[in-house]
Amino acid sequence: MKMEKHMEKDFPLEQVRNIFQNDRFATENGMMIEEIGDGYAKCSLQLTDRHRNAMGAVMGGVSFTLADFAFAVAANWREIGMVSLSSNIVYLGTAKGERLIAEAVCVKDGRSTGYYQVDVHDELGNPVAAVTSTGFRKGM
């Protein structure tokens, strides 16, 4: 699936970063919000030794956390309230670069649920993981 970018000019990125600064597991592990748009978010992470497993590869949980963070931003940056109901991850390869990037796009935005696809790759373009997430809008 092609990730479409719809940048929001009227909603400052810094304001969105402030909203998600309390998403501490992601932010304290170095995850950053790079872009936002209508049903879209791009987040990244500079890889360090602490993100690697015993074989030297990026630990799977790192890719999943970055994808989950991108989903959360895409689903909630305009209005907080969607939580993950279900997620599925497929690991596609090993990151060869020094940075991971996750791009989340809303495939379906229903009244109480949403469905998102998140692609994780390194800065060299190598695919690392594909994640699908179903979210539930609290209070519905």
PDB file of C-alpha atoms in Angstrom:
ATOM      1  CA  MET A   1       0.000   0.000   0.000  1.00  0.00           C
ATOM      2  CA  LYS A   2       1.330   3.411  -0.949  1.00  0.00           C
ATOM      3  CA  MET A   3       1.612   5.826   1.949  1.00  0.00           C
ATOM      4  CA  GLU A   4       0.027   9.135   1.023  1.00  0.00           C
ATOM      5  CA  LYS A   5       1.368  12.244   2.678  1.00  0.00           C
ATOM      6  CA  HIS A   6      -1.106  14.950   3.576  1.00  0.00           C
ATOM      7  CA  MET A   7       0.857  17.499   5.575  1.00  0.00           C
ATOM      8  CA  GLU A   8      -1.099  19.688   7.923  1.00  0.00           C
ATOM      9  CA  LYS A   9      -0.065  23.302   7.499  1.00  0.00           C
ATOM     10  CA  ASP A  10      -2.520  24.739  10.021  1.00  0.00           C
ATOM     11  CA  PHE A  11      -1.605  22.417  12.900  1.00  0.00           C
ATOM     12  CA  PRO A  12       1.975  23.002  14.088  1.00  0.00           C
ATOM     13  CA  LEU A  13       4.111  19.870  14.350  1.00  0.00           C
ATOM     14  CA  GLU A  14       5.605  21.171  17.599  1.00  0.00           C
ATOM     15  CA  GLN A  15       2.112  21.273  19.114  1.00  0.00           C
ATOM     16  CA  VAL A  16       1.589  17.617  18.186  1.00  0.00           C
ATOM     17  CA  ARG A  17       4.988  16.710  19.674  1.00  0.00           C
ATOM     18  CA  ASN A  18       3.911  18.412  22.913  1.00  0.00           C
ATOM     19  CA  ILE A  19       0.688  16.374  22.972  1.00  0.00           C
ATOM     20  CA  PHE A  20       2.645  13.123  22.746  1.00  0.00           C
ATOM     21  CA  GLN A  21       5.571  14.025  25.049  1.00  0.00           C
ATOM     22  CA  ASN A  22       3.838  12.041  27.790  1.00  0.00           C
ATOM     23  CA  ASP A  23       3.943   8.910  25.649  1.00  0.00           C
ATOM     24  CA  ARG A  24       7.051   8.272  27.658  1.00  0.00           C
ATOM     25  CA  PHE A  25       7.993   4.736  26.658  1.00  0.00           C
ATOM     26  CA  ALA A  26       8.274   5.848  23.039  1.00  0.00           C
ATOM     27  CA  THR A  27       9.801   9.276  23.606  1.00  0.00           C
ATOM     28  CA  GLU A  28      12.280   8.183  26.289  1.00  0.00           C
ATOM     29  CA  ASN A  29      13.493   5.502  23.884  1.00  0.00           C
ATOM     30  CA  GLY A  30      14.222   8.144  21.253  1.00  0.00           C
ATOM     31  CA  MET A  31      11.138   8.035  19.023  1.00  0.00           C
ATOM     32  CA  MET A  32      10.306  11.286  17.247  1.00  0.00           C
ATOM     33  CA  ILE A  33       7.298  12.568  15.317  1.00  0.00           C
ATOM     34  CA  GLU A  34       8.502  13.729  11.895  1.00  0.00           C
ATOM     35  CA  GLU A  35       5.315  14.438   9.916  1.00  0.00           C
ATOM     36  CA  ILE A  36       1.561  14.492  10.406  1.00  0.00           C
ATOM     37  CA  GLY A  37      -1.343  14.627   8.019  1.00  0.00           C
ATOM     38  CA  ASP A  38      -4.941  13.594   7.592  1.00  0.00           C
ATOM     39  CA  GLY A  39      -4.940  10.027   8.979  1.00  0.00           C
ATOM     40  CA  TYR A  40      -1.152   9.929   8.618  1.00  0.00           C
ATOM     41  CA  ALA A  41       1.963  10.059  10.784  1.00  0.00           C
ATOM     42  CA  LYS A  42       5.641   9.493  10.165  1.00  0.00           C
ATOM     43  CA  CYS A  43       7.823   8.722  13.181  1.00  0.00           C
ATOM     44  CA  SER A  44      11.492   7.823  13.408  1.00  0.00           C
ATOM     45  CA  LEU A  45      14.151   6.480  15.728  1.00  0.00           C
ATOM     46  CA  GLN A  46      17.931   6.844  15.649  1.00  0.00           C
ATOM     47  CA  LEU A  47      19.231   3.350  16.373  1.00  0.00           C
ATOM     48  CA  THR A  48      21.803   2.750  19.102  1.00  0.00           C
ATOM     49  CA  ASP A  49      23.320  -0.334  20.695  1.00  0.00           C
ATOM     50  CA  ARG A  50      20.489  -0.439  23.266  1.00  0.00           C
ATOM     51  CA  HIS A  51      18.015  -1.179  20.446  1.00  0.00           C
ATOM     52  CA  ARG A  52      19.862  -4.324  19.352  1.00  0.00           C
ATOM     53  CA  ASN A  53      19.468  -7.952  20.373  1.00  0.00           C
ATOM     54  CA  ALA A  54      22.198 -10.510  21.173  1.00  0.00           C
ATOM     55  CA  MET A  55      22.759 -11.125  17.433  1.00  0.00           C
ATOM     56  CA  GLY A  56      23.303  -7.410  16.750  1.00  0.00           C
ATOM     57  CA  ALA A  57      20.034  -6.931  14.864  1.00  0.00           C
ATOM     58  CA  VAL A  58      17.359  -4.442  15.886  1.00  0.00           C
ATOM     59  CA  MET A  59      15.088  -6.128  18.430  1.00  0.00           C
ATOM     60  CA  GLY A  60      11.588  -6.852  17.122  1.00  0.00           C
ATOM     61  CA  GLY A  61       9.976  -4.955  19.973  1.00  0.00           C
ATOM     62  CA  VAL A  62      11.692  -1.782  18.799  1.00  0.00           C
ATOM     63  CA  SER A  63      10.030  -2.017  15.385  1.00  0.00           C
ATOM     64  CA  PHE A  64       6.686  -2.818  16.993  1.00  0.00           C
ATOM     65  CA  THR A  65       6.913   0.064  19.475  1.00  0.00           C
ATOM     66  CA  LEU A  66       7.799   2.526  16.709  1.00  0.00           C
ATOM     67  CA  ALA A  67       4.888   1.251  14.595  1.00  0.00           C
ATOM     68  CA  ASP A  68       2.514   1.459  17.570  1.00  0.00           C
ATOM     69  CA  PHE A  69       3.667   5.018  18.268  1.00  0.00           C
ATOM     70  CA  ALA A  70       3.094   6.017  14.617  1.00  0.00           C
ATOM     71  CA  PHE A  71      -0.390   4.460  14.776  1.00  0.00           C
ATOM     72  CA  ALA A  72      -1.157   6.372  17.990  1.00  0.00           C
ATOM     73  CA  VAL A  73      -0.039   9.669  16.497  1.00  0.00           C
ATOM     74  CA  ALA A  74      -1.914   9.151  13.213  1.00  0.00           C
ATOM     75  CA  ALA A  75      -5.101   8.165  15.054  1.00  0.00           C
ATOM     76  CA  ASN A  76      -4.985  10.750  17.846  1.00  0.00           C
ATOM     77  CA  TRP A  77      -3.116  13.907  16.910  1.00  0.00           C
ATOM     78  CA  ARG A  78      -6.309  15.833  16.171  1.00  0.00           C
ATOM     79  CA  GLU A  79      -8.362  14.345  19.011  1.00  0.00           C
ATOM     80  CA  ILE A  80      -7.192  11.926  21.699  1.00  0.00           C
ATOM     81  CA  GLY A  81      -9.400   8.891  22.210  1.00  0.00           C
ATOM     82  CA  MET A  82      -8.466   5.974  19.956  1.00  0.00           C
ATOM     83  CA  VAL A  83      -6.734   3.014  21.595  1.00  0.00           C
ATOM     84  CA  SER A  84      -5.304  -0.095  19.994  1.00  0.00           C
ATOM     85  CA  LEU A  85      -7.715  -3.006  19.971  1.00  0.00           C
ATOM     86  CA  SER A  86      -5.603  -5.392  17.922  1.00  0.00           C
ATOM     87  CA  SER A  87      -2.274  -5.303  16.094  1.00  0.00           C
ATOM     88  CA  ASN A  88      -0.441  -7.713  13.843  1.00  0.00           C
ATOM     89  CA  ILE A  89       3.203  -7.463  12.829  1.00  0.00           C
ATOM     90  CA  VAL A  90       5.116  -9.244  10.097  1.00  0.00           C
ATOM     91  CA  TYR A  91       8.901  -8.915  10.196  1.00  0.00           C
ATOM     92  CA  LEU A  92      10.226  -8.481   6.664  1.00  0.00           C
ATOM     93  CA  GLY A  93      13.949  -7.957   7.102  1.00  0.00           C
ATOM     94  CA  THR A  94      16.782  -6.517   9.116  1.00  0.00           C
ATOM     95  CA  ALA A  95      17.499  -2.804   9.297  1.00  0.00           C
ATOM     96  CA  LYS A  96      20.772  -2.077   7.534  1.00  0.00           C
ATOM     97  CA  GLY A  97      20.818   1.653   8.256  1.00  0.00           C
ATOM     98  CA  GLU A  98      21.119   3.712  11.413  1.00  0.00           C
ATOM     99  CA  ARG A  99      17.533   4.959  11.566  1.00  0.00           C
ATOM    100  CA  LEU A 100      14.096   3.335  11.596  1.00  0.00           C
ATOM    101  CA  ILE A 101      11.099   5.090  10.074  1.00  0.00           C
ATOM    102  CA  ALA A 102       7.440   4.141  10.550  1.00  0.00           C
ATOM    103  CA  GLU A 103       4.689   5.561   8.359  1.00  0.00           C
ATOM    104  CA  ALA A 104       1.106   5.017   9.486  1.00  0.00           C
ATOM    105  CA  VAL A 105      -1.897   5.615   7.252  1.00  0.00           C
ATOM    106  CA  CYS A 106      -5.579   5.265   8.026  1.00  0.00           C
ATOM    107  CA  VAL A 107      -7.197   2.741   5.713  1.00  0.00           C
ATOM    108  CA  LYS A 108     -10.683   2.942   7.270  1.00  0.00           C
ATOM    109  CA  ASP A 109     -12.003   5.486   9.776  1.00  0.00           C
ATOM    110  CA  GLY A 110     -15.354   4.320  11.077  1.00  0.00           C
ATOM    111  CA  ARG A 111     -17.635   5.712  13.771  1.00  0.00           C
ATOM    112  CA  SER A 112     -16.108   3.666  16.599  1.00  0.00           C
ATOM    113  CA  THR A 113     -13.200   1.777  15.018  1.00  0.00           C
ATOM    114  CA  GLY A 114     -10.337   2.551  12.691  1.00  0.00           C
ATOM    115  CA  TYR A 115      -7.957   0.405  10.693  1.00  0.00           C
ATOM    116  CA  TYR A 116      -4.369   1.498  10.052  1.00  0.00           C
ATOM    117  CA  GLN A 117      -1.433   0.144   8.111  1.00  0.00           C
ATOM    118  CA  VAL A 118       2.082   0.960   9.269  1.00  0.00           C
ATOM    119  CA  ASP A 119       5.195   0.303   7.212  1.00  0.00           C
ATOM    120  CA  VAL A 120       8.548   0.258   9.011  1.00  0.00           C
ATOM    121  CA  HIS A 121      11.779   0.661   7.029  1.00  0.00           C
ATOM    122  CA  ASP A 122      15.280   2.001   7.533  1.00  0.00           C
ATOM    123  CA  GLU A 123      16.549   5.230   5.996  1.00  0.00           C
ATOM    124  CA  LEU A 124      18.068   3.224   3.133  1.00  0.00           C
ATOM    125  CA  GLY A 125      14.597   2.008   2.147  1.00  0.00           C
ATOM    126  CA  ASN A 126      14.996  -1.568   3.410  1.00  0.00           C
ATOM    127  CA  PRO A 127      11.630  -2.939   4.591  1.00  0.00           C
ATOM    128  CA  VAL A 128      11.761  -4.041   8.231  1.00  0.00           C
ATOM    129  CA  ALA A 129       8.144  -4.716   9.254  1.00  0.00           C
ATOM    130  CA  ALA A 130       4.517  -4.349   8.208  1.00  0.00           C
ATOM    131  CA  VAL A 131       1.938  -3.727  10.914  1.00  0.00           C
ATOM    132  CA  THR A 132      -1.844  -3.539  10.826  1.00  0.00           C
ATOM    133  CA  SER A 133      -3.696  -2.040  13.772  1.00  0.00           C
ATOM    134  CA  THR A 134      -7.365  -1.833  14.602  1.00  0.00           C
ATOM    135  CA  GLY A 135      -8.240   0.967  16.972  1.00  0.00           C
ATOM    136  CA  PHE A 136     -11.298   1.603  19.107  1.00  0.00           C
ATOM    137  CA  ARG A 137     -12.560   5.103  19.893  1.00  0.00           C
ATOM    138  CA  LYS A 138     -13.115   5.274  23.655  1.00  0.00           C
ATOM    139  CA  GLY A 139     -16.491   6.588  24.760  1.00  0.00           C
ATOM    140  CA  MET A 140     -18.349   5.303  21.705  1.00  0.00           C
TER     141      MET A 140
END
